[in-house]
């Protein structure tokens, strides 16, 4: 009698908006004065390194699974300022021994905000990456590029990843909705081009879309054979979504995948670890422990909680 041993590996994918991960140096081409030592925020090297190590701590904690721990294979980051910030995060912070490599955008965003993708070279071998530019509409500020990366996972399959940070709602939900739709349309153009070359492409899309599941931009994406695997994601310590504003939870961060990846999903949850939370004294309940409330530095983490998706391979 012979026995076949089935080895199953797991792939852990994280999405996280870091909330203003800026360095302390002025970029003369960007409006980053808010995060300089002489600004009203008094952003300095101590606070910067506290922030870096907190983000590293958060990513490390996302590797906890079923009583064990494994380094997350891939992390999609939003709101990172530039290449030097990601070098400090991956090579000098608490993450320095994790061995992460990364790719990122260099966008026309006026504040200098970009997106990045960290990956473990042990589980993802990078093949290609580039930025996908979004043409602004009339009266629309330049926005973040979409990051595209492809590579081989441990099974030998090719995984295609897009990281998105859509325009905010700060000028009003209705007024800015066309801006987020423009990003969604540009993303779909890139996805459709990819599928024209590889109809069975395995695709992951993640980021801060600044829209909820029922909003037009997300529904447009879902109409193109994509699945929002984060739709039902919840935390285990009270978080009902990834973001809380004026006492209301809202899932504006998403992880989507192609239909041929959906069956590989084991679970998608919100990483609402206790150290990422604090009491919401004004509205009751809990909220993410962010870095600043107005001008007051709270030495927190982010105003967003991470999404953690685990796939079998």
mmCIF file of C-alpha atoms in Angstrom:
data_model
loop_
_atom_site.group_PDB
_atom_site.id
_atom_site.type_symbol
_atom_site.label_atom_id
_atom_site.label_comp_id
_atom_site.label_asym_id
_atom_site.label_seq_id
_atom_site.Cartn_x
_atom_site.Cartn_y
_atom_site.Cartn_z
ATOM 1 C CA UNK A 1 0.000 0.000 0.000
ATOM 2 C CA UNK A 2 1.325 3.447 -0.865
ATOM 3 C CA UNK A 3 0.342 6.752 0.583
ATOM 4 C CA UNK A 4 0.473 10.089 -1.248
ATOM 5 C CA UNK A 5 1.405 13.061 0.878
ATOM 6 C CA UNK A 6 -0.338 16.268 -0.132
ATOM 7 C CA UNK A 7 1.642 19.387 0.676
ATOM 8 C CA UNK A 8 -0.438 22.539 0.843
ATOM 9 C CA UNK A 9 1.206 25.934 1.047
ATOM 10 C CA UNK A 10 -0.448 29.187 1.999
ATOM 11 C CA UNK A 11 -0.083 32.706 0.614
ATOM 12 C CA UNK A 12 -0.885 35.620 2.920
ATOM 13 C CA UNK A 13 -1.718 38.952 1.291
ATOM 14 C CA UNK A 14 -2.060 42.195 3.285
ATOM 15 C CA UNK A 15 -3.584 45.530 2.315
ATOM 16 C CA UNK A 16 -2.819 48.554 4.483
ATOM 17 C CA UNK A 17 -3.214 52.315 4.218
ATOM 18 C CA UNK A 18 -0.323 53.608 6.359
ATOM 19 C CA UNK A 19 -1.818 57.089 6.836
ATOM 20 C CA UNK A 20 0.763 59.692 5.865
ATOM 21 C CA UNK A 21 4.008 57.739 5.997
ATOM 22 C CA UNK A 22 6.209 60.762 5.225
ATOM 23 C CA UNK A 23 9.886 61.321 5.859
ATOM 24 C CA UNK A 24 11.182 64.594 7.340
ATOM 25 C CA UNK A 25 12.806 65.961 4.192
ATOM 26 C CA UNK A 26 11.246 68.552 1.907
ATOM 27 C CA UNK A 27 10.695 67.625 -1.727
ATOM 28 C CA UNK A 28 10.667 70.940 -3.585
ATOM 29 C CA UNK A 29 8.380 69.469 -6.249
ATOM 30 C CA UNK A 30 5.714 68.352 -3.769
ATOM 31 C CA UNK A 31 3.408 69.881 -1.175
ATOM 32 C CA UNK A 32 4.822 67.964 1.775
ATOM 33 C CA UNK A 33 5.377 70.921 4.130
ATOM 34 C CA UNK A 34 2.820 69.527 6.576
ATOM 35 C CA UNK A 35 5.274 66.779 7.545
ATOM 36 C CA UNK A 36 8.438 68.738 8.252
ATOM 37 C CA UNK A 37 10.077 69.576 11.608
ATOM 38 C CA UNK A 38 9.028 73.245 11.421
ATOM 39 C CA UNK A 39 5.415 72.484 10.458
ATOM 40 C CA UNK A 40 2.404 72.713 12.730
ATOM 41 C CA UNK A 41 2.643 68.931 13.151
ATOM 42 C CA UNK A 42 6.271 69.177 14.363
ATOM 43 C CA UNK A 43 7.082 66.038 12.392
ATOM 44 C CA UNK A 44 10.631 64.980 13.261
ATOM 45 C CA UNK A 45 13.008 62.022 13.009
ATOM 46 C CA UNK A 46 11.886 60.523 16.321
ATOM 47 C CA UNK A 47 8.231 60.535 15.304
ATOM 48 C CA UNK A 48 9.138 59.264 11.841
ATOM 49 C CA UNK A 49 11.003 56.229 13.207
ATOM 50 C CA UNK A 50 8.259 55.549 15.715
ATOM 51 C CA UNK A 51 5.846 55.487 12.784
ATOM 52 C CA UNK A 52 8.073 53.180 10.706
ATOM 53 C CA UNK A 53 8.465 50.691 13.538
ATOM 54 C CA UNK A 54 4.747 50.787 14.260
ATOM 55 C CA UNK A 55 3.939 49.951 10.639
ATOM 56 C CA UNK A 56 6.514 47.153 10.802
ATOM 57 C CA UNK A 57 4.941 45.845 14.019
ATOM 58 C CA UNK A 58 1.524 45.907 12.356
ATOM 59 C CA UNK A 59 2.722 43.940 9.310
ATOM 60 C CA UNK A 60 4.463 41.358 11.499
ATOM 61 C CA UNK A 61 1.295 40.893 13.572
ATOM 62 C CA UNK A 62 -0.677 40.171 10.386
ATOM 63 C CA UNK A 63 1.262 36.905 10.094
ATOM 64 C CA UNK A 64 -0.589 35.392 13.061
ATOM 65 C CA UNK A 65 -2.731 32.501 11.853
ATOM 66 C CA UNK A 66 -4.505 29.803 13.896
ATOM 67 C CA UNK A 67 -2.154 30.001 16.837
ATOM 68 C CA UNK A 68 0.975 30.087 14.668
ATOM 69 C CA UNK A 69 2.849 32.735 12.736
ATOM 70 C CA UNK A 70 4.211 33.069 9.223
ATOM 71 C CA UNK A 71 5.661 36.147 7.568
ATOM 72 C CA UNK A 72 3.060 37.698 5.229
ATOM 73 C CA UNK A 73 4.056 36.975 1.642
ATOM 74 C CA UNK A 74 2.921 40.264 0.157
ATOM 75 C CA UNK A 75 1.852 43.669 1.476
ATOM 76 C CA UNK A 76 0.076 46.346 -0.581
ATOM 77 C CA UNK A 77 0.743 49.752 0.992
ATOM 78 C CA UNK A 78 -1.026 53.056 0.412
ATOM 79 C CA UNK A 79 0.108 56.541 1.515
ATOM 80 C CA UNK A 80 3.880 56.087 1.418
ATOM 81 C CA UNK A 81 5.782 59.179 0.345
ATOM 82 C CA UNK A 82 8.751 57.942 -1.634
ATOM 83 C CA UNK A 83 11.426 55.339 -2.244
ATOM 84 C CA UNK A 84 13.578 56.359 0.727
ATOM 85 C CA UNK A 85 10.651 55.787 3.104
ATOM 86 C CA UNK A 86 10.144 52.250 1.814
ATOM 87 C CA UNK A 87 13.904 51.579 2.047
ATOM 88 C CA UNK A 88 13.800 52.655 5.704
ATOM 89 C CA UNK A 89 10.724 50.505 6.323
ATOM 90 C CA UNK A 90 12.094 47.334 4.722
ATOM 91 C CA UNK A 91 15.800 47.625 5.507
ATOM 92 C CA UNK A 92 16.107 49.592 8.762
ATOM 93 C CA UNK A 93 12.903 49.258 10.804
ATOM 94 C CA UNK A 94 11.532 46.277 12.727
ATOM 95 C CA UNK A 95 11.030 44.658 9.298
ATOM 96 C CA UNK A 96 14.746 44.682 8.444
ATOM 97 C CA UNK A 97 15.180 40.943 9.035
ATOM 98 C CA UNK A 98 12.054 39.994 7.094
ATOM 99 C CA UNK A 99 13.889 40.145 3.772
ATOM 100 C CA UNK A 100 11.159 42.025 1.930
ATOM 101 C CA UNK A 101 11.834 43.467 -1.502
ATOM 102 C CA UNK A 102 9.521 46.069 -2.997
ATOM 103 C CA UNK A 103 8.316 47.963 -6.027
ATOM 104 C CA UNK A 104 6.451 51.261 -5.994
ATOM 105 C CA UNK A 105 5.132 54.147 -8.059
ATOM 106 C CA UNK A 106 6.417 57.682 -8.530
ATOM 107 C CA UNK A 107 3.148 59.498 -9.064
ATOM 108 C CA UNK A 108 2.155 63.067 -9.981
ATOM 109 C CA UNK A 109 0.131 63.340 -6.759
ATOM 110 C CA UNK A 110 0.638 66.899 -5.485
ATOM 111 C CA UNK A 111 1.529 65.790 -1.939
ATOM 112 C CA UNK A 112 3.921 63.103 -3.173
ATOM 113 C CA UNK A 113 1.777 60.173 -2.030
ATOM 114 C CA UNK A 114 2.485 56.806 -3.677
ATOM 115 C CA UNK A 115 1.644 53.127 -3.371
ATOM 116 C CA UNK A 116 4.072 50.256 -2.874
ATOM 117 C CA UNK A 117 4.107 46.479 -2.904
ATOM 118 C CA UNK A 118 6.317 44.561 -0.477
ATOM 119 C CA UNK A 119 6.971 40.919 -1.303
ATOM 120 C CA UNK A 120 8.987 38.060 0.077
ATOM 121 C CA UNK A 121 11.344 36.738 -2.629
ATOM 122 C CA UNK A 122 10.949 33.312 -1.008
ATOM 123 C CA UNK A 123 7.321 33.135 -2.156
ATOM 124 C CA UNK A 124 7.094 35.587 -5.080
ATOM 125 C CA UNK A 125 9.648 35.939 -7.858
ATOM 126 C CA UNK A 126 9.149 39.281 -9.558
ATOM 127 C CA UNK A 127 8.905 39.203 -13.362
ATOM 128 C CA UNK A 128 7.673 42.645 -14.294
ATOM 129 C CA UNK A 129 6.291 45.845 -12.831
ATOM 130 C CA UNK A 130 5.259 49.289 -14.012
ATOM 131 C CA UNK A 131 3.043 52.238 -13.163
ATOM 132 C CA UNK A 132 -0.340 52.715 -14.793
ATOM 133 C CA UNK A 133 -1.020 56.432 -15.127
ATOM 134 C CA UNK A 134 -4.490 57.886 -14.637
ATOM 135 C CA UNK A 135 -5.389 60.841 -16.858
ATOM 136 C CA UNK A 136 -7.143 63.459 -14.694
ATOM 137 C CA UNK A 137 -10.572 64.713 -15.653
ATOM 138 C CA UNK A 138 -11.228 68.435 -15.954
ATOM 139 C CA UNK A 139 -10.897 70.097 -12.510
ATOM 140 C CA UNK A 140 -9.376 66.893 -11.087
ATOM 141 C CA UNK A 141 -6.024 67.051 -9.334
ATOM 142 C CA UNK A 142 -3.346 64.591 -10.514
ATOM 143 C CA UNK A 143 -3.815 61.372 -8.599
ATOM 144 C CA UNK A 144 -1.772 58.332 -7.644
ATOM 145 C CA UNK A 145 -0.610 55.965 -10.350
ATOM 146 C CA UNK A 146 -1.821 52.373 -10.184
ATOM 147 C CA UNK A 147 1.001 49.923 -9.484
ATOM 148 C CA UNK A 148 1.173 46.710 -11.520
ATOM 149 C CA UNK A 149 3.457 43.774 -10.701
ATOM 150 C CA UNK A 150 3.626 40.195 -11.916
ATOM 151 C CA UNK A 151 5.642 37.268 -10.648
ATOM 152 C CA UNK A 152 5.813 33.551 -9.998
ATOM 153 C CA UNK A 153 4.440 32.056 -6.789
ATOM 154 C CA UNK A 154 5.666 28.815 -5.259
ATOM 155 C CA UNK A 155 3.413 26.657 -7.471
ATOM 156 C CA UNK A 156 4.959 28.127 -10.611
ATOM 157 C CA UNK A 157 1.794 30.023 -11.482
ATOM 158 C CA UNK A 158 1.971 33.685 -12.455
ATOM 159 C CA UNK A 159 0.220 36.141 -10.144
ATOM 160 C CA UNK A 160 -0.723 39.611 -11.369
ATOM 161 C CA UNK A 161 -1.152 42.310 -8.708
ATOM 162 C CA UNK A 162 -2.549 45.847 -8.926
ATOM 163 C CA UNK A 163 -2.300 48.348 -6.041
ATOM 164 C CA UNK A 164 -4.725 51.284 -6.055
ATOM 165 C CA UNK A 165 -5.220 54.457 -4.031
ATOM 166 C CA UNK A 166 -8.203 56.301 -5.468
ATOM 167 C CA UNK A 167 -8.920 60.024 -4.871
ATOM 168 C CA UNK A 168 -10.400 60.960 -1.509
ATOM 169 C CA UNK A 169 -13.825 62.343 -0.695
ATOM 170 C CA UNK A 170 -12.451 65.466 0.968
ATOM 171 C CA UNK A 171 -14.107 67.805 -1.587
ATOM 172 C CA UNK A 172 -17.462 66.046 -1.247
ATOM 173 C CA UNK A 173 -18.645 62.532 -2.105
ATOM 174 C CA UNK A 174 -20.726 63.502 -5.134
ATOM 175 C CA UNK A 175 -18.199 66.003 -6.506
ATOM 176 C CA UNK A 176 -15.329 63.507 -6.338
ATOM 177 C CA UNK A 177 -17.198 60.389 -7.450
ATOM 178 C CA UNK A 178 -16.218 60.913 -11.139
ATOM 179 C CA UNK A 179 -12.570 60.984 -10.050
ATOM 180 C CA UNK A 180 -12.810 57.552 -8.467
ATOM 181 C CA UNK A 181 -14.719 56.276 -11.487
ATOM 182 C CA UNK A 182 -11.868 57.492 -13.688
ATOM 183 C CA UNK A 183 -9.424 55.389 -11.653
ATOM 184 C CA UNK A 184 -11.730 52.355 -11.858
ATOM 185 C CA UNK A 185 -12.034 52.701 -15.643
ATOM 186 C CA UNK A 186 -8.259 53.013 -16.047
ATOM 187 C CA UNK A 187 -7.755 49.967 -13.846
ATOM 188 C CA UNK A 188 -10.186 47.964 -15.960
ATOM 189 C CA UNK A 189 -8.375 49.005 -19.125
ATOM 190 C CA UNK A 190 -5.190 47.514 -17.673
ATOM 191 C CA UNK A 191 -7.011 44.365 -16.540
ATOM 192 C CA UNK A 192 -8.679 43.909 -19.924
ATOM 193 C CA UNK A 193 -5.328 44.345 -21.699
ATOM 194 C CA UNK A 194 -3.835 41.701 -19.458
ATOM 195 C CA UNK A 195 -6.704 39.298 -20.088
ATOM 196 C CA UNK A 196 -6.428 39.822 -23.850
ATOM 197 C CA UNK A 197 -2.934 38.331 -23.616
ATOM 198 C CA UNK A 198 -3.713 35.804 -20.880
ATOM 199 C CA UNK A 199 -7.444 35.001 -20.543
ATOM 200 C CA UNK A 200 -6.855 32.813 -17.463
ATOM 201 C CA UNK A 201 -4.705 35.393 -15.650
ATOM 202 C CA UNK A 202 -4.764 35.111 -11.861
ATOM 203 C CA UNK A 203 -5.314 38.665 -10.634
ATOM 204 C CA UNK A 204 -5.255 40.362 -7.225
ATOM 205 C CA UNK A 205 -6.304 43.995 -6.807
ATOM 206 C CA UNK A 206 -5.975 45.819 -3.496
ATOM 207 C CA UNK A 207 -5.920 49.272 -2.009
ATOM 208 C CA UNK A 208 -7.836 52.202 -0.620
ATOM 209 C CA UNK A 209 -10.617 52.916 -3.115
ATOM 210 C CA UNK A 210 -12.293 55.567 -0.930
ATOM 211 C CA UNK A 211 -15.568 53.880 -1.894
ATOM 212 C CA UNK A 212 -17.665 51.181 -0.272
ATOM 213 C CA UNK A 213 -18.938 47.941 -1.798
ATOM 214 C CA UNK A 214 -22.208 49.490 -3.010
ATOM 215 C CA UNK A 215 -20.580 52.542 -4.631
ATOM 216 C CA UNK A 216 -20.329 52.905 -8.390
ATOM 217 C CA UNK A 217 -16.581 52.419 -8.755
ATOM 218 C CA UNK A 218 -16.566 49.094 -6.904
ATOM 219 C CA UNK A 219 -19.691 47.874 -8.686
ATOM 220 C CA UNK A 220 -18.070 48.711 -12.025
ATOM 221 C CA UNK A 221 -15.074 46.549 -11.129
ATOM 222 C CA UNK A 222 -17.302 43.684 -9.991
ATOM 223 C CA UNK A 223 -19.129 43.729 -13.322
ATOM 224 C CA UNK A 224 -15.880 42.628 -14.992
ATOM 225 C CA UNK A 225 -15.485 39.147 -13.508
ATOM 226 C CA UNK A 226 -13.825 40.356 -10.329
ATOM 227 C CA UNK A 227 -14.809 39.332 -6.803
ATOM 228 C CA UNK A 228 -14.566 41.466 -3.656
ATOM 229 C CA UNK A 229 -13.198 38.880 -1.217
ATOM 230 C CA UNK A 230 -13.051 41.514 1.538
ATOM 231 C CA UNK A 231 -16.771 42.306 1.437
ATOM 232 C CA UNK A 232 -17.611 40.242 4.520
ATOM 233 C CA UNK A 233 -14.307 40.835 6.325
ATOM 234 C CA UNK A 234 -14.676 41.576 10.034
ATOM 235 C CA UNK A 235 -12.340 41.824 12.971
ATOM 236 C CA UNK A 236 -12.242 39.686 16.085
ATOM 237 C CA UNK A 237 -11.960 42.608 18.508
ATOM 238 C CA UNK A 238 -14.927 44.699 17.449
ATOM 239 C CA UNK A 239 -13.952 46.252 14.123
ATOM 240 C CA UNK A 240 -16.815 46.116 11.624
ATOM 241 C CA UNK A 241 -14.764 47.634 8.806
ATOM 242 C CA UNK A 242 -11.295 49.006 8.116
ATOM 243 C CA UNK A 243 -12.064 52.698 8.652
ATOM 244 C CA UNK A 244 -14.147 54.699 11.125
ATOM 245 C CA UNK A 245 -15.297 58.275 10.601
ATOM 246 C CA UNK A 246 -17.490 60.175 13.064
ATOM 247 C CA UNK A 247 -18.483 56.953 14.778
ATOM 248 C CA UNK A 248 -19.443 55.078 11.585
ATOM 249 C CA UNK A 249 -17.481 52.089 10.265
ATOM 250 C CA UNK A 250 -16.866 52.002 6.520
ATOM 251 C CA UNK A 251 -14.952 49.518 4.365
ATOM 252 C CA UNK A 252 -13.231 51.706 1.812
ATOM 253 C CA UNK A 253 -10.241 49.354 1.600
ATOM 254 C CA UNK A 254 -10.735 46.321 -0.625
ATOM 255 C CA UNK A 255 -9.084 43.158 -1.857
ATOM 256 C CA UNK A 256 -10.524 41.917 -5.144
ATOM 257 C CA UNK A 257 -9.486 38.947 -7.210
ATOM 258 C CA UNK A 258 -10.272 37.225 -10.478
ATOM 259 C CA UNK A 259 -12.885 34.485 -10.301
ATOM 260 C CA UNK A 260 -10.250 31.774 -10.798
ATOM 261 C CA UNK A 261 -8.613 32.803 -7.497
ATOM 262 C CA UNK A 262 -11.795 32.899 -5.442
ATOM 263 C CA UNK A 263 -11.850 29.170 -4.732
ATOM 264 C CA UNK A 264 -8.320 29.408 -3.303
ATOM 265 C CA UNK A 265 -9.364 31.922 -0.657
ATOM 266 C CA UNK A 266 -9.411 30.493 2.843
ATOM 267 C CA UNK A 267 -10.330 33.626 4.732
ATOM 268 C CA UNK A 268 -10.255 37.401 4.561
ATOM 269 C CA UNK A 269 -10.390 39.280 7.843
ATOM 270 C CA UNK A 270 -9.639 42.645 9.396
ATOM 271 C CA UNK A 271 -6.500 42.801 11.534
ATOM 272 C CA UNK A 272 -8.046 44.632 14.486
ATOM 273 C CA UNK A 273 -5.337 43.673 16.949
ATOM 274 C CA UNK A 274 -5.862 45.285 20.380
ATOM 275 C CA UNK A 275 -2.718 47.425 20.093
ATOM 276 C CA UNK A 276 -4.180 49.048 16.928
ATOM 277 C CA UNK A 277 -7.357 50.136 18.722
ATOM 278 C CA UNK A 278 -8.431 52.693 21.287
ATOM 279 C CA UNK A 279 -11.658 53.809 22.907
ATOM 280 C CA UNK A 280 -13.718 56.304 20.938
ATOM 281 C CA UNK A 281 -14.627 58.721 23.726
ATOM 282 C CA UNK A 282 -16.847 60.895 21.540
ATOM 283 C CA UNK A 283 -18.955 58.327 19.682
ATOM 284 C CA UNK A 284 -18.495 55.245 21.853
ATOM 285 C CA UNK A 285 -17.015 51.878 20.988
ATOM 286 C CA UNK A 286 -13.545 51.583 19.497
ATOM 287 C CA UNK A 287 -11.615 53.170 16.654
ATOM 288 C CA UNK A 288 -8.227 52.711 14.969
ATOM 289 C CA UNK A 289 -5.398 54.297 16.953
ATOM 290 C CA UNK A 290 -4.072 56.849 14.490
ATOM 291 C CA UNK A 291 -0.930 58.992 14.589
ATOM 292 C CA UNK A 292 -2.519 62.431 14.886
ATOM 293 C CA UNK A 293 -5.831 63.890 15.975
ATOM 294 C CA UNK A 294 -5.637 67.379 14.590
ATOM 295 C CA UNK A 295 -2.312 68.808 15.748
ATOM 296 C CA UNK A 296 -1.983 66.354 18.628
ATOM 297 C CA UNK A 297 0.544 63.558 18.070
ATOM 298 C CA UNK A 298 -0.764 60.311 19.590
ATOM 299 C CA UNK A 299 2.100 58.006 18.564
ATOM 300 C CA UNK A 300 -0.392 55.669 16.936
ATOM 301 C CA UNK A 301 -0.435 53.538 13.806
ATOM 302 C CA UNK A 302 -2.967 54.473 11.134
ATOM 303 C CA UNK A 303 -6.561 55.574 10.719
ATOM 304 C CA UNK A 304 -7.061 52.391 8.652
ATOM 305 C CA UNK A 305 -6.909 48.782 9.817
ATOM 306 C CA UNK A 306 -5.240 46.138 7.638
ATOM 307 C CA UNK A 307 -7.019 43.559 5.523
ATOM 308 C CA UNK A 308 -5.562 40.045 5.710
ATOM 309 C CA UNK A 309 -6.388 37.530 2.977
ATOM 310 C CA UNK A 310 -5.060 33.996 3.070
ATOM 311 C CA UNK A 311 -5.031 31.746 0.005
ATOM 312 C CA UNK A 312 -4.061 28.111 -0.434
ATOM 313 C CA UNK A 313 -1.691 27.268 -3.269
#
